[in-house]
mmCIF file of C-alpha atoms in Angstrom:
data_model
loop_
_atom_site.group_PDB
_atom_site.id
_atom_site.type_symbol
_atom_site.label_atom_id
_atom_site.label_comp_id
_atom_site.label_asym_id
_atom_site.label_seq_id
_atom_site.Cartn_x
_atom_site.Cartn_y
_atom_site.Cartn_z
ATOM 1 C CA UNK A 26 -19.193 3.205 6.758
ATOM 2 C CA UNK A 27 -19.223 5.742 9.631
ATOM 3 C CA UNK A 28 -15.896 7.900 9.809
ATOM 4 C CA UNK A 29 -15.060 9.101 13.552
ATOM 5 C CA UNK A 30 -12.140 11.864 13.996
ATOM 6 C CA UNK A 31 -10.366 12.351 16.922
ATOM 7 C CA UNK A 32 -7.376 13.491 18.190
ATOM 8 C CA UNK A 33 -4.470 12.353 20.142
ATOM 9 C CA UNK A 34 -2.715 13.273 23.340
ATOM 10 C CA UNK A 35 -0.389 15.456 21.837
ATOM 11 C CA UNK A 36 -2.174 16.922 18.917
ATOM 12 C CA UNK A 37 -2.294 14.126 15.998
ATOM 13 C CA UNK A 38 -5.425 13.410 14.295
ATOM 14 C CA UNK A 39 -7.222 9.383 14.437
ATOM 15 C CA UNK A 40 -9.896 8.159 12.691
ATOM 16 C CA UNK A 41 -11.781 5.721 13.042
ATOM 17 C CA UNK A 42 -13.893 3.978 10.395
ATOM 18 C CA UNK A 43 -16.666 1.669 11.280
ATOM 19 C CA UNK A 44 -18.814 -0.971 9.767
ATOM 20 C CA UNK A 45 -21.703 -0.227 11.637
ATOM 21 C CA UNK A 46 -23.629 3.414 12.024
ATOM 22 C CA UNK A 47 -24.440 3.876 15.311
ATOM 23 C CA UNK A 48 -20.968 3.402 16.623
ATOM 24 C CA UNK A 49 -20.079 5.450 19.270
ATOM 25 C CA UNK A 50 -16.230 6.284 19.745
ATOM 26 C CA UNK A 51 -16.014 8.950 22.150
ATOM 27 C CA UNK A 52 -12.562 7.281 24.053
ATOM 28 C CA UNK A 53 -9.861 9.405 25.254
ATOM 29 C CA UNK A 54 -5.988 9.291 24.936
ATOM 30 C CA UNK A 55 -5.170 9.208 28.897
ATOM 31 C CA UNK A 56 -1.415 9.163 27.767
ATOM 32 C CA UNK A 57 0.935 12.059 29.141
ATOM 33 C CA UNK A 58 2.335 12.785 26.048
ATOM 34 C CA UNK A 59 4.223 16.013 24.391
ATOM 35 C CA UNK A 60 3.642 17.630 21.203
ATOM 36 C CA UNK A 61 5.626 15.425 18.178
ATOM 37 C CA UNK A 62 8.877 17.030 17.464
ATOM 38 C CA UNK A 63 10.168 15.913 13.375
ATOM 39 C CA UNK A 64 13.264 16.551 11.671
ATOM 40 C CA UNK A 65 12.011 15.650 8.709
ATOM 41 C CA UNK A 66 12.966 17.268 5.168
ATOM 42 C CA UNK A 67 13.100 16.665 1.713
ATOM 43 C CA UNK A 68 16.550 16.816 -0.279
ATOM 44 C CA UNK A 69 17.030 16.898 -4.083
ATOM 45 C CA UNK A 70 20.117 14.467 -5.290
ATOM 46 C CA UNK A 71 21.221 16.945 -8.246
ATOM 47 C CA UNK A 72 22.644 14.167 -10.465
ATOM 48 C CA UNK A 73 19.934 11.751 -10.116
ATOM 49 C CA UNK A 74 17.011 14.405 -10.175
ATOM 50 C CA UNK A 75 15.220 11.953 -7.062
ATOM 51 C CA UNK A 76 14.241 13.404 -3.672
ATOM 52 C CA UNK A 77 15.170 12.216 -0.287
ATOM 53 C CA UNK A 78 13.791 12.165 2.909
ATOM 54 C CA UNK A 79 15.645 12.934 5.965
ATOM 55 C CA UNK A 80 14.325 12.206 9.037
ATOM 56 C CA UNK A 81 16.581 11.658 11.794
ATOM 57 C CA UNK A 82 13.434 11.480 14.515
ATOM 58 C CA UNK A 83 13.114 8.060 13.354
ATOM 59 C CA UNK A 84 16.301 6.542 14.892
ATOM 60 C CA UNK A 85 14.165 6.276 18.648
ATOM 61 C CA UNK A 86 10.536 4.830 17.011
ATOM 62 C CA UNK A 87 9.319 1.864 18.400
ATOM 63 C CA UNK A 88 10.968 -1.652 17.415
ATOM 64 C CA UNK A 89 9.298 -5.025 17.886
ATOM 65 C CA UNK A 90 7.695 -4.544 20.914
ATOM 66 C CA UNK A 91 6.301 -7.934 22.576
ATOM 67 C CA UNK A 92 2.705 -8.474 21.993
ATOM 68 C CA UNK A 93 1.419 -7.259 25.300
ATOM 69 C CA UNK A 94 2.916 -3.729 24.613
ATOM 70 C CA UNK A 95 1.774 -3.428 21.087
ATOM 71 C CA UNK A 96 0.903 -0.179 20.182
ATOM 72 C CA UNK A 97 -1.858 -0.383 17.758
ATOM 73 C CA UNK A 98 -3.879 -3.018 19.825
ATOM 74 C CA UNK A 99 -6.523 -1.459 21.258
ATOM 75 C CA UNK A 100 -6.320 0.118 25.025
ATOM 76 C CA UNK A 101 -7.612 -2.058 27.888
ATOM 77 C CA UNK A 102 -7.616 -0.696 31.022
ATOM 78 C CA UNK A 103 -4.110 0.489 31.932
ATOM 79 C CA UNK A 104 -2.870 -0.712 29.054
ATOM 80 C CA UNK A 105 -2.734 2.569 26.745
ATOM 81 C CA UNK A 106 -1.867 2.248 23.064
ATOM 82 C CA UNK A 107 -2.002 4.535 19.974
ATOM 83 C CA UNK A 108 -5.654 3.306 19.993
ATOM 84 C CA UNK A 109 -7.528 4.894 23.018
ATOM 85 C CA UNK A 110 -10.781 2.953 22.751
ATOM 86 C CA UNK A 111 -11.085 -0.720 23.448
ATOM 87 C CA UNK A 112 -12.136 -1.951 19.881
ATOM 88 C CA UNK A 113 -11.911 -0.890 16.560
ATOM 89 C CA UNK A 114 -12.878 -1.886 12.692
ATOM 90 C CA UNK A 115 -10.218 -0.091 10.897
ATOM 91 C CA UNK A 116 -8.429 2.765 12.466
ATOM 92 C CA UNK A 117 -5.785 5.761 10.780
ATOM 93 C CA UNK A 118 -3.822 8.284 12.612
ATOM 94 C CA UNK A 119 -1.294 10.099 12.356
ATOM 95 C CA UNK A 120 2.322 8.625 12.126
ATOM 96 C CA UNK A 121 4.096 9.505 15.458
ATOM 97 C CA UNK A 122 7.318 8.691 13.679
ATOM 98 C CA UNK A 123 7.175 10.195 10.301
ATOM 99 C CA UNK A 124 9.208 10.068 7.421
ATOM 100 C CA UNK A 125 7.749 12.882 6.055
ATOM 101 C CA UNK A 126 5.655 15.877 8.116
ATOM 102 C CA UNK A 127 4.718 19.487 7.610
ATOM 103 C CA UNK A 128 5.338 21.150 4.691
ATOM 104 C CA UNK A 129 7.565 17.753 3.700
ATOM 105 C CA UNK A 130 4.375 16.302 3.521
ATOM 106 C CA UNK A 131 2.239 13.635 5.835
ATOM 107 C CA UNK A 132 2.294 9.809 6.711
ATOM 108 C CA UNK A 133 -0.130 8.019 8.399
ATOM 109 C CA UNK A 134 -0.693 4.652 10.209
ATOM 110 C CA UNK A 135 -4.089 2.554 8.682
ATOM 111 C CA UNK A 136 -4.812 -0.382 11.500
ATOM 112 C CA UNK A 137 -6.697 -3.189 9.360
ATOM 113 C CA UNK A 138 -8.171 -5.143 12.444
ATOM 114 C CA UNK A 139 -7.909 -4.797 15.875
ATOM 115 C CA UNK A 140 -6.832 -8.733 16.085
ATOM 116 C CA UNK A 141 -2.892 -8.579 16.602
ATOM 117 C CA UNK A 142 -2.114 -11.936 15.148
ATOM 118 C CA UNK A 143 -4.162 -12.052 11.935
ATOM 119 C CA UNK A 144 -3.209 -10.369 8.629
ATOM 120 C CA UNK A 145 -4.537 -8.982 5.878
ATOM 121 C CA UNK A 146 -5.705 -12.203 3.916
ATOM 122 C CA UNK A 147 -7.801 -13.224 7.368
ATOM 123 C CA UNK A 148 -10.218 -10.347 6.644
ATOM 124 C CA UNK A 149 -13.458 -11.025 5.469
ATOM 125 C CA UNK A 150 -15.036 -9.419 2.333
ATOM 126 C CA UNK A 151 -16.795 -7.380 4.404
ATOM 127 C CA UNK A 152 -13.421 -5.856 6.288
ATOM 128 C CA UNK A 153 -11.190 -5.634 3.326
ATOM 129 C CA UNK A 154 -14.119 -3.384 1.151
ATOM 130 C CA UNK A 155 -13.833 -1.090 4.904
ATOM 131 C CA UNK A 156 -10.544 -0.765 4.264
ATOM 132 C CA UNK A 157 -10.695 -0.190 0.524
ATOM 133 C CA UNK A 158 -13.372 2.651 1.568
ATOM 134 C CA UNK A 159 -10.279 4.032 4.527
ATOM 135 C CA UNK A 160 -7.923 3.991 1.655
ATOM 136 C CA UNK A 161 -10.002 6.257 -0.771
ATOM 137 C CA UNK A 162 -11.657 8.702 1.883
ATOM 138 C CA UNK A 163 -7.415 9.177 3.356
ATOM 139 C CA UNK A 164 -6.424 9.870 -0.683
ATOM 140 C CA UNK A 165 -9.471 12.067 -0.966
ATOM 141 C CA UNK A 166 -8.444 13.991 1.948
ATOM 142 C CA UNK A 167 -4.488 14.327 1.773
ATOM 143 C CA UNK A 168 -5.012 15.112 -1.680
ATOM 144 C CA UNK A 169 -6.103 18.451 -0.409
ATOM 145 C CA UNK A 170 -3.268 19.164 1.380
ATOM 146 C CA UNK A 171 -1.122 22.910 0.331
ATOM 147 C CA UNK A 172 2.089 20.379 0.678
ATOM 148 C CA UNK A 173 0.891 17.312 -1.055
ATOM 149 C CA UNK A 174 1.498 16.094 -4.711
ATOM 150 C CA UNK A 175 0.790 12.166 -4.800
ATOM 151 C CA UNK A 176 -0.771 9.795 -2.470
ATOM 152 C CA UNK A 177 0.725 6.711 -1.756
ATOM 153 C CA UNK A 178 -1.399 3.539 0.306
ATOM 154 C CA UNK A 179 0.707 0.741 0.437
ATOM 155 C CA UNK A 180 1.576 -2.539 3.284
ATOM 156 C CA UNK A 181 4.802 -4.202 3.779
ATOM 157 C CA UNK A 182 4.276 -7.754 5.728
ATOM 158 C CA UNK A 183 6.967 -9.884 7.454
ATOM 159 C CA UNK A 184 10.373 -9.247 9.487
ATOM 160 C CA UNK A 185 11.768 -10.186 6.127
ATOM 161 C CA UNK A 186 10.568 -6.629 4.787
ATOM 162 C CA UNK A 187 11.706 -4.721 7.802
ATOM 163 C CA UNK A 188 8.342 -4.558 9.600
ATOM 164 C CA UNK A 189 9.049 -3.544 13.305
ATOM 165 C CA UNK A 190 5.777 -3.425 14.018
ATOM 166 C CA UNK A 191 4.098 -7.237 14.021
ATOM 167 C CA UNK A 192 0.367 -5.945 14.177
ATOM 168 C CA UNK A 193 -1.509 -5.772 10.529
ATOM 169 C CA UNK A 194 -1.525 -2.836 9.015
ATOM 170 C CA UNK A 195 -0.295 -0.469 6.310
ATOM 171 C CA UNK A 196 1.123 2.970 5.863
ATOM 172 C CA UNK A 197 0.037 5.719 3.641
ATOM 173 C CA UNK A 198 2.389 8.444 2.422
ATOM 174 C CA UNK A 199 1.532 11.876 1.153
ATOM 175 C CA UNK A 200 4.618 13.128 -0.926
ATOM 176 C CA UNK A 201 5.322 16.825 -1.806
ATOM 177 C CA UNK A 202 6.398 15.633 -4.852
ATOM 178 C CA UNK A 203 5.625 13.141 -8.058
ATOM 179 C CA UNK A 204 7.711 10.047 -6.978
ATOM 180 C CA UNK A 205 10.205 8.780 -9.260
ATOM 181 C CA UNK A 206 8.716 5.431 -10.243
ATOM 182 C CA UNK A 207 5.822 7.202 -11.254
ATOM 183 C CA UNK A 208 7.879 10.364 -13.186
ATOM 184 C CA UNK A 209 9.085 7.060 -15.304
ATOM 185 C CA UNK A 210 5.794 5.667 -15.827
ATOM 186 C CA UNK A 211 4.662 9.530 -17.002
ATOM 187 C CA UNK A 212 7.433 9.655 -19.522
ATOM 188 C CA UNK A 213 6.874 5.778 -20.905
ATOM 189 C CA UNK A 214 3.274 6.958 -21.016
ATOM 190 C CA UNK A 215 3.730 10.044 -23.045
ATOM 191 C CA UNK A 216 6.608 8.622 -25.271
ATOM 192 C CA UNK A 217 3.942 5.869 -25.754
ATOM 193 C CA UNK A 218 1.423 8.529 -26.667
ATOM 194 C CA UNK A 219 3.124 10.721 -29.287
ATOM 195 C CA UNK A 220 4.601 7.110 -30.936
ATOM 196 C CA UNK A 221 1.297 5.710 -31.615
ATOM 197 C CA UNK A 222 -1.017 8.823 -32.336
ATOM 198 C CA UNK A 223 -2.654 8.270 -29.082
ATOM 199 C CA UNK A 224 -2.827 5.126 -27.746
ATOM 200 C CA UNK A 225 -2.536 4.366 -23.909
ATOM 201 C CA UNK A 226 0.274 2.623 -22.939
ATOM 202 C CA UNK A 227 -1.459 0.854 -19.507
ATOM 203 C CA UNK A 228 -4.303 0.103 -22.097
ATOM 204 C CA UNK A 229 -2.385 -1.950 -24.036
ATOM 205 C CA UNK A 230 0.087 -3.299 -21.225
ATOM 206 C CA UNK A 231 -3.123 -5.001 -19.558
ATOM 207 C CA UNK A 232 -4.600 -5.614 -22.799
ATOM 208 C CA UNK A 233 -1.868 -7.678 -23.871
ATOM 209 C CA UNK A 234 -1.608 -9.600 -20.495
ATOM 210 C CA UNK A 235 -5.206 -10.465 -20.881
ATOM 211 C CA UNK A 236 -4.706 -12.403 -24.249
ATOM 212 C CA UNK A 237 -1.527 -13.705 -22.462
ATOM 213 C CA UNK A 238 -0.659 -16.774 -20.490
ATOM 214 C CA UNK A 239 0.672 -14.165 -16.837
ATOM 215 C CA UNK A 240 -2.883 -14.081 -16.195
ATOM 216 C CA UNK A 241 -3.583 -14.907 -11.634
ATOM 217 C CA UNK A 242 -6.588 -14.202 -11.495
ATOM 218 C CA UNK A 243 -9.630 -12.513 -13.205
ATOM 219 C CA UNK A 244 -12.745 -11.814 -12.326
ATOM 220 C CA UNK A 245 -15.351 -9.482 -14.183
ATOM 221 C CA UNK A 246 -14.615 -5.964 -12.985
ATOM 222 C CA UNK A 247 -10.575 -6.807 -11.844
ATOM 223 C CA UNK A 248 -7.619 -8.625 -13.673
ATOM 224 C CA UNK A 249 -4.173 -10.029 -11.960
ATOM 225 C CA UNK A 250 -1.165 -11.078 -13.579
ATOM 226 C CA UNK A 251 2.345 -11.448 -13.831
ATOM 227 C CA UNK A 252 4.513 -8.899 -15.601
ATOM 228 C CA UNK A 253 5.970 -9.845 -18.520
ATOM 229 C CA UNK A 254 9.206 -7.819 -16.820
ATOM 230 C CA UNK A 255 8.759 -8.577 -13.533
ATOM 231 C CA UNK A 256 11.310 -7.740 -10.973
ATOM 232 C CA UNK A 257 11.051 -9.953 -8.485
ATOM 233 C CA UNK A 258 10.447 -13.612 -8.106
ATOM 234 C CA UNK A 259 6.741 -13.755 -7.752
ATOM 235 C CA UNK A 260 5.560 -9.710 -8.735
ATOM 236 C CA UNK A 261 1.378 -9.753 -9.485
ATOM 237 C CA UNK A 262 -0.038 -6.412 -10.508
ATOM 238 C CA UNK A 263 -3.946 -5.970 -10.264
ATOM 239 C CA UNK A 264 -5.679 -3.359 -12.148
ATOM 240 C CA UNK A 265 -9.065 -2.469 -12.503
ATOM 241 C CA UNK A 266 -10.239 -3.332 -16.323
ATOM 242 C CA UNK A 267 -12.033 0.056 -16.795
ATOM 243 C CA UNK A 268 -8.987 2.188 -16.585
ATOM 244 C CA UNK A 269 -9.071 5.078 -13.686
ATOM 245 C CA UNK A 270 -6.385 7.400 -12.493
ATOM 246 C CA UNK A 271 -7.015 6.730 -8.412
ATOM 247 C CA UNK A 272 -9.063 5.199 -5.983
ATOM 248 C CA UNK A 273 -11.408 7.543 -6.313
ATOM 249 C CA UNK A 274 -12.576 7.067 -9.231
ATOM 250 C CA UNK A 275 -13.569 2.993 -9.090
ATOM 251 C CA UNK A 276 -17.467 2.488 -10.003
ATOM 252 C CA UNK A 277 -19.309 0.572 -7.368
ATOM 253 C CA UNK A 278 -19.443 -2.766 -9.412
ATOM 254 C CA UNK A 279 -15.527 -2.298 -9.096
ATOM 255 C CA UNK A 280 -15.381 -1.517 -5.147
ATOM 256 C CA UNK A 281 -17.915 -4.385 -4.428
ATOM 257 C CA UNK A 282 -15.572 -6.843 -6.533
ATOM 258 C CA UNK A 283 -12.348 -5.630 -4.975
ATOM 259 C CA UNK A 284 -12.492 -7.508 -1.434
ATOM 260 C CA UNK A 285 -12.727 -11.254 -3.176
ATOM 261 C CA UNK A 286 -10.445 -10.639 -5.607
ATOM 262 C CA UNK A 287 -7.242 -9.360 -3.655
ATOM 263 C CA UNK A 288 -8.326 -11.632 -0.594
ATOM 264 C CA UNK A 289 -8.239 -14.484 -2.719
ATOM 265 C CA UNK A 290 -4.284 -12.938 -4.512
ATOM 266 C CA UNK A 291 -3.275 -12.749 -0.905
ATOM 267 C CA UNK A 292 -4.113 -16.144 0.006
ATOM 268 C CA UNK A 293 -1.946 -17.619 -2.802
ATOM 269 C CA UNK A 294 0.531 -15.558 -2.005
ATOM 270 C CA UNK A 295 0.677 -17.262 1.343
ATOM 271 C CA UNK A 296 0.664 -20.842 -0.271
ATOM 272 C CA UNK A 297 3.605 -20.287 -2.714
ATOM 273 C CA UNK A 298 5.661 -22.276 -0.695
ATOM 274 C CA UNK A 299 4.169 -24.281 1.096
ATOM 275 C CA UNK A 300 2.258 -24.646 4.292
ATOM 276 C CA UNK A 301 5.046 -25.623 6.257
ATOM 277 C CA UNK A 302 6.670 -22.265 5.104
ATOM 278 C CA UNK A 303 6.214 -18.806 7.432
ATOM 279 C CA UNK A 304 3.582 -16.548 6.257
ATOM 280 C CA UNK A 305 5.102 -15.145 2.631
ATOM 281 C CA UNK A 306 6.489 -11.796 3.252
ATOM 282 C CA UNK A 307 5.384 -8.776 0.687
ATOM 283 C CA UNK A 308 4.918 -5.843 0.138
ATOM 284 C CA UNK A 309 1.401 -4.737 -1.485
ATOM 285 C CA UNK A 310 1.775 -1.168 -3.149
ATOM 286 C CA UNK A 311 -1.138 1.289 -4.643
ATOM 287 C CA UNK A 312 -0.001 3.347 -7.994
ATOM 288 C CA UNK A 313 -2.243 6.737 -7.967
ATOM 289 C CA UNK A 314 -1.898 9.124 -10.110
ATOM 290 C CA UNK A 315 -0.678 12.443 -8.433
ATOM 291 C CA UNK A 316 -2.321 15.265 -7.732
ATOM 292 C CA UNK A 317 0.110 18.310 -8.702
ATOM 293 C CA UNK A 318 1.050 19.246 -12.403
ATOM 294 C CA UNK A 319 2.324 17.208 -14.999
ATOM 295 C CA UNK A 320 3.314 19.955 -17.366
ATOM 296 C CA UNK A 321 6.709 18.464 -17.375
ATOM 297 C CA UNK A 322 4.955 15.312 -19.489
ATOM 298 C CA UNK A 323 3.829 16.552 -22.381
ATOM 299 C CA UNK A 324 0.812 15.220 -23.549
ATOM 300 C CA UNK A 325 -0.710 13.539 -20.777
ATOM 301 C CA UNK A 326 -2.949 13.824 -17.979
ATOM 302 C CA UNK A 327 -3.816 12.512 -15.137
ATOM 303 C CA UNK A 328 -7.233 10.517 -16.551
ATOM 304 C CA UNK A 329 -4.417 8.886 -18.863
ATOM 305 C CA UNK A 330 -2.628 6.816 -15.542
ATOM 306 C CA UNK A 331 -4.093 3.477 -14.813
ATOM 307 C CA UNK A 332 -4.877 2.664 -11.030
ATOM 308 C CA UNK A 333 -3.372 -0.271 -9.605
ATOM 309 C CA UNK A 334 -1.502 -2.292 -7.632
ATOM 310 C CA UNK A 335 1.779 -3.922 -6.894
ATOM 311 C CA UNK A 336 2.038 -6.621 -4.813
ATOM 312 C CA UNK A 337 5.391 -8.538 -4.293
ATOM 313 C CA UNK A 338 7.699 -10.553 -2.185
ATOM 314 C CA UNK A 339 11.410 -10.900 -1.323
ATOM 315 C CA UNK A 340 11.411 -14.381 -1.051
ATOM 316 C CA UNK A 341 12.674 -16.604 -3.927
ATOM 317 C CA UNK A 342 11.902 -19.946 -3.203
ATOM 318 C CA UNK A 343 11.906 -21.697 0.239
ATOM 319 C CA UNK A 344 14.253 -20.723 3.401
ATOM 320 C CA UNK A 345 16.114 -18.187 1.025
ATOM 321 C CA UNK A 346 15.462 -14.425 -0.150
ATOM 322 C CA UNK A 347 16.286 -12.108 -3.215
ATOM 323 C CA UNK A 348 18.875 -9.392 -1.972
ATOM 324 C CA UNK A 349 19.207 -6.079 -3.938
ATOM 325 C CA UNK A 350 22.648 -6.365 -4.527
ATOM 326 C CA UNK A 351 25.229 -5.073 -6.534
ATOM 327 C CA UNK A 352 23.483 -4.632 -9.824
ATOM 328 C CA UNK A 353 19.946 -3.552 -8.149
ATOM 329 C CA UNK A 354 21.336 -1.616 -5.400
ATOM 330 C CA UNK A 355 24.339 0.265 -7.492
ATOM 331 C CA UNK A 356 22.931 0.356 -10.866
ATOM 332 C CA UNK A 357 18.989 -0.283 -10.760
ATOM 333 C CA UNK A 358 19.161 -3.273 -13.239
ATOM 334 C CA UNK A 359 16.976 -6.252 -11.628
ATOM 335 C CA UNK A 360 17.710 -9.807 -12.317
ATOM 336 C CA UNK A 361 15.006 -11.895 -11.698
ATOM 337 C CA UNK A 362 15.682 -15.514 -10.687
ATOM 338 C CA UNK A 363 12.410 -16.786 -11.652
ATOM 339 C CA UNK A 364 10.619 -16.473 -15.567
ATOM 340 C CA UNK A 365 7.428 -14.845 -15.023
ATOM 341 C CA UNK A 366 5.507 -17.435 -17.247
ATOM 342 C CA UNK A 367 6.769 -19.407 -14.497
ATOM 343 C CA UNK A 368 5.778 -17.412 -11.015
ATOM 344 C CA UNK A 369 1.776 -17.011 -12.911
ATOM 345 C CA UNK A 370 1.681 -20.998 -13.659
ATOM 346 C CA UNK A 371 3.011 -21.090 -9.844
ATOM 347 C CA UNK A 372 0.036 -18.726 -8.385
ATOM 348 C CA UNK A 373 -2.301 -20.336 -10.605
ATOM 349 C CA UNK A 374 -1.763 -23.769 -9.032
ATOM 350 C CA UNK A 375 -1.912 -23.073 -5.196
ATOM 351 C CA UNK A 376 -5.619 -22.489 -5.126
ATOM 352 C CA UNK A 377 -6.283 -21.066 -1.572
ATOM 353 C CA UNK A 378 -7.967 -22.906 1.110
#
């Protein structure tokens, strides 16, 4: 992998990340544009103990532009995008709409391919493990960051989701703070500590799907299964089998392995329901441990938080979609419309093409 930073016509940093070594990326943004301006800031909800960001900026970002306009094609001629050279492998910059910015934090942008109409599962091997490496060398570096206290990689696919953007890629968000989801999984992990005398609660969650019948997909370095609590209607989560706190720390055996694996989890995902069916909309989600303190979970650290991640889709069965309604949306309580034995023996079936 050769890594290629740049910068942008008004200040934000690109990268590029190649497959091949003695690419040259020396393009310029020709683009007349200002310096970024953000609102963005972070407010604490006093009753619920969350954060929230505000970011007002956001209302004029760009929102389904038609093909020809897209902005993280490539440039061609007169045609400037976000991307000023002509190609790319995989490409991350700086969000030019951000939800979070300065000392709020960072998000950036991570352009998979330069192909505007494939996705994610079209990759090959080769391209997926390129973006795998993006992912890790972007947590490396955020992690860094004065403001930054978890690192969050993640895609959301499909209008369904509220993609305005049709090109494939992801996001990655650098929070200023542990994220709520993963304060819970802290305190179930420490609660699960002191209970037993020690034993790791991820440990034994994927220990017990292994012997179980939610098993996807396994392969020797990677397992995939179905929660037995899943929320949603088909929910896989894929974790590494030697347990690590981030993307940093997977083992070579467990990088090489990655690319089949999730290409082939992606694929399925697509075939749920049927070929006649849109592409499945999802949202794919990397749980890292963070970076800051965890004083406030007594008992653990960070080498105690599994890696992995959450992939998941809205839609329910064909033509129709789970809503967060009242009891998700006002009180947090899911209700799942499918039995997760169910949704595994589904996934299990549609073999990919």
């Amino acid at each position: 992998m050769k890594k290629t930073s740049t910068r942008l016509a008004d200040g934000r940093e690109l990268i590029y990340y190649d497959l091949r070594d003695d690419t040259v990326r020396d393009a310029v943004d020709r683009r007349p544009l200002e310096r970024t301006v953000t609102t963005s800031e972070v407010r604490r909800d006093p009753l619920l103990g969350d954060s929230v960001a505000v970011a007002s900026h956001r209302q004029g970002r760009t929102y389904h532009p038609p093909a020809d306009e897209c902005p993280l094609c490539p440039s061609q001629g007169e045609r400037l995008s976000e991307i000023p050279d002509s190609s790319y492998d995989v490409v991350v910059f700086e969000n030019r709409f951000p939800s979070l910015a300065g000392d709020s934090g960072r998000c950036e942008v991570v352009c998979f391919t330069s192909d505007h109409n494939a996705s994610f599962a079209d990759l090959t091997e080769e391209q997926a493990r390129l973006v795998l490496d993006a992912w890790t060398d972007r947590t490396s570096e955020l992690s860094h960051l004065p403001s930054v206290e978890q690192v969050f990689c993640f895609e959301n696919r499909g209008a369904e989701i509220g993609v305005t953007l049709g090109h494939p890629h992801g996001q990655i968000y650098a929070y200023p703070f542990t994220t709520p989801r993963t304060a819970l999984m802290l305190r179930s992990l420490a609660a699960h500590k002191e209970a037993t005398g020690g034993e790791n609660l991820f440990d034994a969650v994927v220990d017990g799907e292994l012997a179980g019948e939610r098993v996807v997909l396994e392969g020797e370095h990677w397992v995939a299964f179905v929660p037995y609590a899943a929320h949603w209607p088909y929910e896989v989560h894929l974790y590494p089998k030697r347990r690590v706190p981030d993307l940093l720390g997977l083992d070579e055996e467990a990088r090489t392995e990655f690319p089949k694996v999730y290409l082939e989890l992606l694929r399925r995902f697509d075939r749920i329901f049927g070929e006649s069916e849109p592409p499945t909309p999802y949202i794919a989600a990397w749980h890292q441990a963070p970076f800051g303190q965890l004083e406030e979970f007594e008992g653990v650290s960070r080498d105690d938080f599994a890696l992995h991640l959450e992939l998941f889709t809205i839609r329910r069965t064909s033509g129709k979609l789970k809503f967060l309604a009242g009891s998700e949306s006002g009180m947090n309580v899911f209700i799942n419309d499918i039995r997760p034995e169910a949704a595994a023996q589904r996934l299990r079936e549609v073999a990919s093409s």
